[in-house]
PDB file of C-alpha atoms in Angstrom:
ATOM      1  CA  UNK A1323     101.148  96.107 122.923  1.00 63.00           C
ATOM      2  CA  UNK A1324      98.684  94.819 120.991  1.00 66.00           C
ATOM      3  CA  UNK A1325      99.560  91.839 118.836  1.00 77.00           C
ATOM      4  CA  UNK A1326      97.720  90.911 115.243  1.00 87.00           C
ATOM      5  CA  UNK A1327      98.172  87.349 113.623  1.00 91.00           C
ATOM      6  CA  UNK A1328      96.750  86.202 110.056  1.00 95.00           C
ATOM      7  CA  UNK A1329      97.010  83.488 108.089  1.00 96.00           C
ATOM      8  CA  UNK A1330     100.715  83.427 106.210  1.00 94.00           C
ATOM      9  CA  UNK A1331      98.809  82.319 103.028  1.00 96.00           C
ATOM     10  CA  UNK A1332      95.774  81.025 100.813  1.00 97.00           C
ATOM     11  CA  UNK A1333      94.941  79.747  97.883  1.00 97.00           C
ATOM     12  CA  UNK A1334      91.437  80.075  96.108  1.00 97.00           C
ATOM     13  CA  UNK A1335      89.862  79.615  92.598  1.00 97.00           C
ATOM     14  CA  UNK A1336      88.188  82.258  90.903  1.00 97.00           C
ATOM     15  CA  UNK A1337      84.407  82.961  92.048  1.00 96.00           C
ATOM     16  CA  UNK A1338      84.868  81.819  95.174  1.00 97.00           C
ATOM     17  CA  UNK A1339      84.385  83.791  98.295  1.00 97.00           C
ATOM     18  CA  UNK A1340      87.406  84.067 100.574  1.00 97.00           C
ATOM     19  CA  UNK A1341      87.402  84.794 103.741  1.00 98.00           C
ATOM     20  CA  UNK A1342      90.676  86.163 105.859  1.00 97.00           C
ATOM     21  CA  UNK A1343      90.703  86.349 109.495  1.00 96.00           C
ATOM     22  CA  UNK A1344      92.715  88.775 111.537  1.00 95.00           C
ATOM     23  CA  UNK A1345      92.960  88.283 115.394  1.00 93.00           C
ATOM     24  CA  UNK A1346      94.065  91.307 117.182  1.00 88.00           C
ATOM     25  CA  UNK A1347      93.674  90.658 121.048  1.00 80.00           C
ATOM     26  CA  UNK A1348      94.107  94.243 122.394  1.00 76.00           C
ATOM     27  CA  UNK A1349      93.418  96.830 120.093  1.00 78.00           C
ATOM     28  CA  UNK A1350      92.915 100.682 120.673  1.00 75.00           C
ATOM     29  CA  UNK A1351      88.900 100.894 122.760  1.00 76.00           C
ATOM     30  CA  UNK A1352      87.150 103.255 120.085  1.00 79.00           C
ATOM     31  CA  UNK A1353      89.218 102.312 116.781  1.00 85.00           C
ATOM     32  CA  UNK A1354      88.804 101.170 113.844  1.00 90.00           C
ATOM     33  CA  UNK A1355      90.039  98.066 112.323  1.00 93.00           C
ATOM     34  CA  UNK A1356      91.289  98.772 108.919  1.00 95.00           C
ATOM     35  CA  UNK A1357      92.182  96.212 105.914  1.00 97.00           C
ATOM     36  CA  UNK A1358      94.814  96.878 103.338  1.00 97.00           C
ATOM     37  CA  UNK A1359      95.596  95.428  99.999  1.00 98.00           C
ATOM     38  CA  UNK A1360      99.088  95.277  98.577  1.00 97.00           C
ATOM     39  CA  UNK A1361     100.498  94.540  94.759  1.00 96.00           C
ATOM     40  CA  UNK A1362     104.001  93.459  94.071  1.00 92.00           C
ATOM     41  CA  UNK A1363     106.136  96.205  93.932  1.00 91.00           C
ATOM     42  CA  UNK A1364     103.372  98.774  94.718  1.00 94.00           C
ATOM     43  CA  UNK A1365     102.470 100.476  97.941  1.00 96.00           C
ATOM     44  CA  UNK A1366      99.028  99.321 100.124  1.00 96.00           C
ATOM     45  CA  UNK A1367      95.966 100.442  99.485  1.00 97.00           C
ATOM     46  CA  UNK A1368      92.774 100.666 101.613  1.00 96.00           C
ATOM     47  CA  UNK A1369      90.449  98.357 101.549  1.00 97.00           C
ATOM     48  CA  UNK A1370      87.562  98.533 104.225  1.00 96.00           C
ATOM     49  CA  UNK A1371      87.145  99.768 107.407  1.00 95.00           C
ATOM     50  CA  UNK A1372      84.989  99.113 110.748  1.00 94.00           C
ATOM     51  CA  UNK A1373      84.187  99.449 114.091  1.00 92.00           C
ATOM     52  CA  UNK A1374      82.136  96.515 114.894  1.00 88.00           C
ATOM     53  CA  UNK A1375      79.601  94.061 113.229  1.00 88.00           C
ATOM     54  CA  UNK A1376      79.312  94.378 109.285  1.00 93.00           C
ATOM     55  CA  UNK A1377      80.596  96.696 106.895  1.00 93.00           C
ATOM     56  CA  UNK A1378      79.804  96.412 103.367  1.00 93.00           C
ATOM     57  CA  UNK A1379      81.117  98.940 100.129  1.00 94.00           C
ATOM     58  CA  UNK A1380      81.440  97.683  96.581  1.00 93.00           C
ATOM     59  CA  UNK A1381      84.696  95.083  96.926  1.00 93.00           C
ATOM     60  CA  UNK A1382      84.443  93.505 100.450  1.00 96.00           C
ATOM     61  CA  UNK A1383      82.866  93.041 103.713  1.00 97.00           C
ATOM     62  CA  UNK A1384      83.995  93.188 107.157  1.00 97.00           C
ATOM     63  CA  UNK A1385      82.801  91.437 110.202  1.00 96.00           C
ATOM     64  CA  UNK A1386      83.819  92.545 113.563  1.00 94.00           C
ATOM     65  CA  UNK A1387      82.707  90.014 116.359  1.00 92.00           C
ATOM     66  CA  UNK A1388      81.332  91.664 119.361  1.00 90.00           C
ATOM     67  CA  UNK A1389      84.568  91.021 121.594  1.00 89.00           C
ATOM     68  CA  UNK A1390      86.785  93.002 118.932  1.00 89.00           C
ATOM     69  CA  UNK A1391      89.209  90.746 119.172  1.00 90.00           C
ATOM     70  CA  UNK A1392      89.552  89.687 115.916  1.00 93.00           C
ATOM     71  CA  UNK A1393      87.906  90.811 112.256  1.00 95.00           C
ATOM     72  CA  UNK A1394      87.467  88.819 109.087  1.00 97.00           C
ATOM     73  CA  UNK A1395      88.048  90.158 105.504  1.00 98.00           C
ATOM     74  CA  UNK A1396      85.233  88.934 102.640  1.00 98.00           C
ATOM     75  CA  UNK A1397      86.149  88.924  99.449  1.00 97.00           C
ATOM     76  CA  UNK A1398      83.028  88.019  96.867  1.00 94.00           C
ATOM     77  CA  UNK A1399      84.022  86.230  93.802  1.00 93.00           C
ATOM     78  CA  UNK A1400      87.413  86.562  93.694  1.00 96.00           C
ATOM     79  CA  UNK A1401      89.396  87.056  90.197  1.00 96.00           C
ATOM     80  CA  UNK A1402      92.682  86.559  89.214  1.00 97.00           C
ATOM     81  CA  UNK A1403      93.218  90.331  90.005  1.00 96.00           C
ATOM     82  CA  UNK A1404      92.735  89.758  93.641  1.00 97.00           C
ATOM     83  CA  UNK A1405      95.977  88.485  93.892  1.00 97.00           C
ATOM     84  CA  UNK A1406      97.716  90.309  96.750  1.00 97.00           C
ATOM     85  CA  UNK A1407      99.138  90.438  99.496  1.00 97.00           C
ATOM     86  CA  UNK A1408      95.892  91.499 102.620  1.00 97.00           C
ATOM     87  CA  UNK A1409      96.746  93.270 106.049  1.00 96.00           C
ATOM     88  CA  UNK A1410      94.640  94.458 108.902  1.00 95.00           C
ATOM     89  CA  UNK A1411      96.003  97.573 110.579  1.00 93.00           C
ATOM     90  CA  UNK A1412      94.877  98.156 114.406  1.00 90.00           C
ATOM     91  CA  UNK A1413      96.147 100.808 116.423  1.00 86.00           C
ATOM     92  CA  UNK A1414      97.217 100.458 120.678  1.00 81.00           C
ATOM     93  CA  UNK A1415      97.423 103.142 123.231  1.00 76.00           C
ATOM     94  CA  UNK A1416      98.677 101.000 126.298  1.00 69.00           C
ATOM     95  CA  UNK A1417     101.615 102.794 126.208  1.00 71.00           C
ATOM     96  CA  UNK A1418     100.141 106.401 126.306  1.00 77.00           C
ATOM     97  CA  UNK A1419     101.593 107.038 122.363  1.00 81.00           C
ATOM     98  CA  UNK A1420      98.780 105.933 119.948  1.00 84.00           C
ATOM     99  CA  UNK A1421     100.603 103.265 117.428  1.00 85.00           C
ATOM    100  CA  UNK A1422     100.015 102.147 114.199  1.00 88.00           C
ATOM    101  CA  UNK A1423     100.315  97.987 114.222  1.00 88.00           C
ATOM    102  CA  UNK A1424     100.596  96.276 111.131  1.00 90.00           C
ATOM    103  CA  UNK A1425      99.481  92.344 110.714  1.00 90.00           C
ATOM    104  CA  UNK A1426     101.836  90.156 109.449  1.00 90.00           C
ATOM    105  CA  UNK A1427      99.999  89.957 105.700  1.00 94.00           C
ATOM    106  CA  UNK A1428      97.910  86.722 104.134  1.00 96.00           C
ATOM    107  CA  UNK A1429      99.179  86.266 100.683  1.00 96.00           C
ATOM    108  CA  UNK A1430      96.355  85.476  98.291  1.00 97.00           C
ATOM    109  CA  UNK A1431      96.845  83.486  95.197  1.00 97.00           C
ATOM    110  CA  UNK A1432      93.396  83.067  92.798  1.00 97.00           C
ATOM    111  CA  UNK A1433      93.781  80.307  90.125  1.00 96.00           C
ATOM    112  CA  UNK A1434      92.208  79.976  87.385  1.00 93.00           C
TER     113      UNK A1434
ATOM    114  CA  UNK B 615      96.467 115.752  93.450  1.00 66.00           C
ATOM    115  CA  UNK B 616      99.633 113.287  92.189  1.00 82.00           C
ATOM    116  CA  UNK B 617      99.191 111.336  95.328  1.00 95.00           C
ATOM    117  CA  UNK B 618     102.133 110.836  97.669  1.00 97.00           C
ATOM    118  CA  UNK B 619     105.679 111.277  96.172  1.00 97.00           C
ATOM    119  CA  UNK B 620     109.011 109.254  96.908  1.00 98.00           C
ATOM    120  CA  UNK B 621     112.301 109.555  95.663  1.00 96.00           C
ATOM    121  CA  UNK B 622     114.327 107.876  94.633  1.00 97.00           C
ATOM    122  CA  UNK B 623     112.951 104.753  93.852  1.00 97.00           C
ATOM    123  CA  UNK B 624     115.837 103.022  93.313  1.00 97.00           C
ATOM    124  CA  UNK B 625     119.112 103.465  95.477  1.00 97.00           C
ATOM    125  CA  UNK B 626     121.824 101.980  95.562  1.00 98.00           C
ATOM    126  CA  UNK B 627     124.700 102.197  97.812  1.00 97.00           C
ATOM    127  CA  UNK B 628     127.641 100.972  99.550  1.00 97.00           C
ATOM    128  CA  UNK B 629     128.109 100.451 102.716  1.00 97.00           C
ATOM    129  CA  UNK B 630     128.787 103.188 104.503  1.00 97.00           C
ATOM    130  CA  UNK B 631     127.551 105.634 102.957  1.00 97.00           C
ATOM    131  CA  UNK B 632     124.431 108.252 103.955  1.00 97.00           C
ATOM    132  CA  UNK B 633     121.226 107.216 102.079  1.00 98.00           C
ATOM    133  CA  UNK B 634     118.390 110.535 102.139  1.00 98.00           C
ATOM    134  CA  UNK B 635     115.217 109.262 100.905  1.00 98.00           C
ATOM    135  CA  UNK B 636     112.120 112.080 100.209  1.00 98.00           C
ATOM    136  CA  UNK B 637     108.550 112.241 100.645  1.00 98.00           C
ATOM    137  CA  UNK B 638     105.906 114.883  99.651  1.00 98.00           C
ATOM    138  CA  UNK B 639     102.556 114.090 101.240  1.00 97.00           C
ATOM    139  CA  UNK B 640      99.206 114.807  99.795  1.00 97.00           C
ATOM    140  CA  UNK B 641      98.629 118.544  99.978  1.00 95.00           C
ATOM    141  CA  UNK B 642      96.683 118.428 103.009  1.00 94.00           C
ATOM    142  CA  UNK B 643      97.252 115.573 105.106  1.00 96.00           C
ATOM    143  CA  UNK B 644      98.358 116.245 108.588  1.00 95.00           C
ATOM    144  CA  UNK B 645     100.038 113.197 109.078  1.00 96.00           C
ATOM    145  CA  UNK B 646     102.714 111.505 107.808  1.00 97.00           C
ATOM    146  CA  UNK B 647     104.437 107.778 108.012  1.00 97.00           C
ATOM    147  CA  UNK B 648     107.546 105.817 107.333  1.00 98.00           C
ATOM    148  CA  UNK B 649     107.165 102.443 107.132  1.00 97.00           C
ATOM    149  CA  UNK B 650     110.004  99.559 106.092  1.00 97.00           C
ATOM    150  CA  UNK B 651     108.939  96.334 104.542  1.00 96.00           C
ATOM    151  CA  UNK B 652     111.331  93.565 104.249  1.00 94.00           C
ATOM    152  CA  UNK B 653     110.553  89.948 103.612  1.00 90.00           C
ATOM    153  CA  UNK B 654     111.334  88.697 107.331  1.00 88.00           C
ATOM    154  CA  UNK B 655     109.546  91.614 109.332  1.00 88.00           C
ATOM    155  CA  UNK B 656     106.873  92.566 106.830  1.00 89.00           C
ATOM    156  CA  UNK B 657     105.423  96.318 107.068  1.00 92.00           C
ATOM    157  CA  UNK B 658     107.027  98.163 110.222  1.00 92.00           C
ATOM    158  CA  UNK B 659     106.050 101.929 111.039  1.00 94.00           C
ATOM    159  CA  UNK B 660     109.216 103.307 111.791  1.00 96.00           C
ATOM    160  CA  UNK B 661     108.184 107.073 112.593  1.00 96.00           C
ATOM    161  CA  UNK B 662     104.821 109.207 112.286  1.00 96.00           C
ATOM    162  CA  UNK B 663     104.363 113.082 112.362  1.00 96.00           C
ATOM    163  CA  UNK B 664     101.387 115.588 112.860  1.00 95.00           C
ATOM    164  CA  UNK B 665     101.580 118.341 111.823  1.00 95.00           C
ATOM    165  CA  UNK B 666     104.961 118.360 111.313  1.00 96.00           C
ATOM    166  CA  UNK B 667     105.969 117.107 114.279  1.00 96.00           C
ATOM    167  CA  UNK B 668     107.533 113.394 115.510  1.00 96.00           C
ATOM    168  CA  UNK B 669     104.509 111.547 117.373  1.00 93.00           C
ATOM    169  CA  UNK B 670     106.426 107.823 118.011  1.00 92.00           C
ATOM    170  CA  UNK B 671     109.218 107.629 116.655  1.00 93.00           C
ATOM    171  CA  UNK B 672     109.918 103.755 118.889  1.00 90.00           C
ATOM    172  CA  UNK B 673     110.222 101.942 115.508  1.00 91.00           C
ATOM    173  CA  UNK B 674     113.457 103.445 114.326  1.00 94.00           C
ATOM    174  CA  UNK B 675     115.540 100.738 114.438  1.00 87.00           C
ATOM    175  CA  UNK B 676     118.760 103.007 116.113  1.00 84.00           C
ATOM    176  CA  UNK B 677     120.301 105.834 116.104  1.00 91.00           C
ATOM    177  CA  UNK B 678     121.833 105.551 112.512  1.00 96.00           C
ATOM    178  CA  UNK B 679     118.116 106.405 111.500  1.00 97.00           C
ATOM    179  CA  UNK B 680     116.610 110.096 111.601  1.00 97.00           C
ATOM    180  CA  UNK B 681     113.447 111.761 110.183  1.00 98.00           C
ATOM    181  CA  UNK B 682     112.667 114.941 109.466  1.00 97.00           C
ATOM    182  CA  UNK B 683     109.600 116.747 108.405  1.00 97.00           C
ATOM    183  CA  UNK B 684     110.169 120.612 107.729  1.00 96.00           C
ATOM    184  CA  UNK B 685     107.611 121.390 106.254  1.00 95.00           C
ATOM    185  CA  UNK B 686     103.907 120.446 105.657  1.00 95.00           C
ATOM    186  CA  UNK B 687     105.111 119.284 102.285  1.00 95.00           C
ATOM    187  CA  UNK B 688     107.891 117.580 102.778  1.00 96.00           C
ATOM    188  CA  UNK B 689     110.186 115.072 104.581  1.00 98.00           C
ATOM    189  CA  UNK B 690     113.199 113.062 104.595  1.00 98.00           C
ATOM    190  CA  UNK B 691     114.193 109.917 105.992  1.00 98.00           C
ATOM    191  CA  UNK B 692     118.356 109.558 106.887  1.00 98.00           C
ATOM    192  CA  UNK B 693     120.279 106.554 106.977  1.00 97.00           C
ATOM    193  CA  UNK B 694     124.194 107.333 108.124  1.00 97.00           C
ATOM    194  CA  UNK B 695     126.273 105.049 107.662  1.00 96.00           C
ATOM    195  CA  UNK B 696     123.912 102.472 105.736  1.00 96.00           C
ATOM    196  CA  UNK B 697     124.585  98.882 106.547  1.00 96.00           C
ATOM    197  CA  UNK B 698     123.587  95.572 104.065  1.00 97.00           C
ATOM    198  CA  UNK B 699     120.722  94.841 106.855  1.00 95.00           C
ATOM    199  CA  UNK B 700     119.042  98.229 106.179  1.00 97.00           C
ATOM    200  CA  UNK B 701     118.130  96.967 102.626  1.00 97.00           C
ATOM    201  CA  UNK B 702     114.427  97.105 102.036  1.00 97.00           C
ATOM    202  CA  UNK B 703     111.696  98.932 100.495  1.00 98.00           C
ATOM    203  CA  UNK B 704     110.469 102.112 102.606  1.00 98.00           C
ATOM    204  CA  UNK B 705     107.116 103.650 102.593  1.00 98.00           C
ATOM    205  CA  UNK B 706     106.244 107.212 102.638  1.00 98.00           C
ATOM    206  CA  UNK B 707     102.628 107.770 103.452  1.00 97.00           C
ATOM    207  CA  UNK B 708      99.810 110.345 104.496  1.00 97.00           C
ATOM    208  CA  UNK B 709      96.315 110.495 106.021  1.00 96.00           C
ATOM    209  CA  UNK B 710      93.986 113.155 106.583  1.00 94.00           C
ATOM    210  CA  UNK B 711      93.448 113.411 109.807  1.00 87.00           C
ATOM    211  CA  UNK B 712      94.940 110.246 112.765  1.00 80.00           C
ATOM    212  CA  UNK B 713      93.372 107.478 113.742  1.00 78.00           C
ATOM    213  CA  UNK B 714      90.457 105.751 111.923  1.00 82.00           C
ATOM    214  CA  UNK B 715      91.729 107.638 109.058  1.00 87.00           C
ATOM    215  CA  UNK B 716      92.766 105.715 105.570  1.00 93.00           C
ATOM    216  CA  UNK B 717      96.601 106.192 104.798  1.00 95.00           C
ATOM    217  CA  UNK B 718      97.024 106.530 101.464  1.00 97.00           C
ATOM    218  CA  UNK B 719     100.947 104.830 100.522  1.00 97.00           C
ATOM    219  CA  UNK B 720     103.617 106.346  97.855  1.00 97.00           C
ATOM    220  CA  UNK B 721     104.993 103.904  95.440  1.00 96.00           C
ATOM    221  CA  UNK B 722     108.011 102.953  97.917  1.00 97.00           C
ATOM    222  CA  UNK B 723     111.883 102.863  97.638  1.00 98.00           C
ATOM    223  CA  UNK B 724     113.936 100.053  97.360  1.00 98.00           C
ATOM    224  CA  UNK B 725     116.933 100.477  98.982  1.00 98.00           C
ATOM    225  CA  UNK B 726     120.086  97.804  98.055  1.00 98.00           C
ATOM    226  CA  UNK B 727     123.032  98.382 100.599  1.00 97.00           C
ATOM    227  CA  UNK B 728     126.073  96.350  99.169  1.00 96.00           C
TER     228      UNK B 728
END
């Protein structure tokens, strides 16, 4: 099954660029890696999503190393309101059943 | 559209007793998930349906757990009997289509089992 790990938590100052790295060693051939942001007591919300190399829309980039086995979450300039709580989603299909796996979350905390 | 629907979003119950939460997915979406978040095992799909009907169901935790989905716009998740362990929040949410497809979450429900 495959298996995701991130980074439990970070801390960053406003306008900085963070980076978040997701390592996935067996993911679903053909699927997308997908990032999530979470809010305290709300439910997650997509991010970004790729297949391989970069992907770029108007709050973050992804880059997908050619081995797959592991993705990394840009955030530009982050603001106070970046606070959250970032997963990466990848799915498996070892076991014949497609299934939905779920990293263990990076908590971000900007300061001012 | 309102977006995905939960209810209640607060429960709480004894031990015990049968906890039903709800879920109406976008108007549309062909799947649907229940996840459980809890601070030791963070997000966990516990079942997902298409079209209506129970794809993986492996992350229900036993057999005090059920999930239905009777409808395209609608579904319930069963606890019976709740235990103090089962305490959580619990995720409805729906995509479009499977795989590669963005899920878009409900608000949640927090469940407190005393």
């Amino acid at each position: 099954l495959a298996k995701t790990t991130q980074p439990i938590s970070m801390d960053s100052y406003e306008g900085q660029e963070v980076n978040i790295t997701c390592s996935h060693n067996n993911i679903a051939t053909n699927d997308y890696i997908t990032w999530y942001q979470q809010f305290p007591s709300q439910g997650p919300r997509f991010i970004i999503q790729g297949y391989k190399t970069k992907v770029t829309n108007e709050v973050a980039s992804l880059f997908i190393p050619a081995d797959r086995k592991s993705s990394t979450l840009s955030l530009p300039r982050v603001s106070l309101s970046d606070t959250a709580v970032y997963y990466c989603l990848v799915g498996d299909r070892d076991s014949g059943t497609y299934k939905y796996i779920f990293g263990t979350g990076t908590r971000l905390k900007v300061l001012a | 559209d309102a977006g995905v629907i939960q209810s209640p979003r607060h429960e709480v119950t004894e031990m015990g007793q049968e906890v039903t939460l709800r879920c109406k997915p976008i108007s549309g979406h062909d799947y649907l998930f229940w996840y459980r978040q809890t601070m030791m095992r963070g997000l966990e799909l516990l079942i997902y349906f298409n079209n209506n009907v129970p794809i993986d169901d492996s992350g229900m935790p036993e057999d005090r757990f059920s999930a239905k989905m009777p409808n395209a716009s609608f579904s319930t998740l069963k606890i019976q009997p709740s235990e103090p362990r089962d305490s959580a929040v619990y995720f409805c949410a729906s995509s479009l289509a499977g795989t590669n497809n963005e899920q878009f979450f409900g608000p949640g429900t927090r469940l407190t089992v005393l």
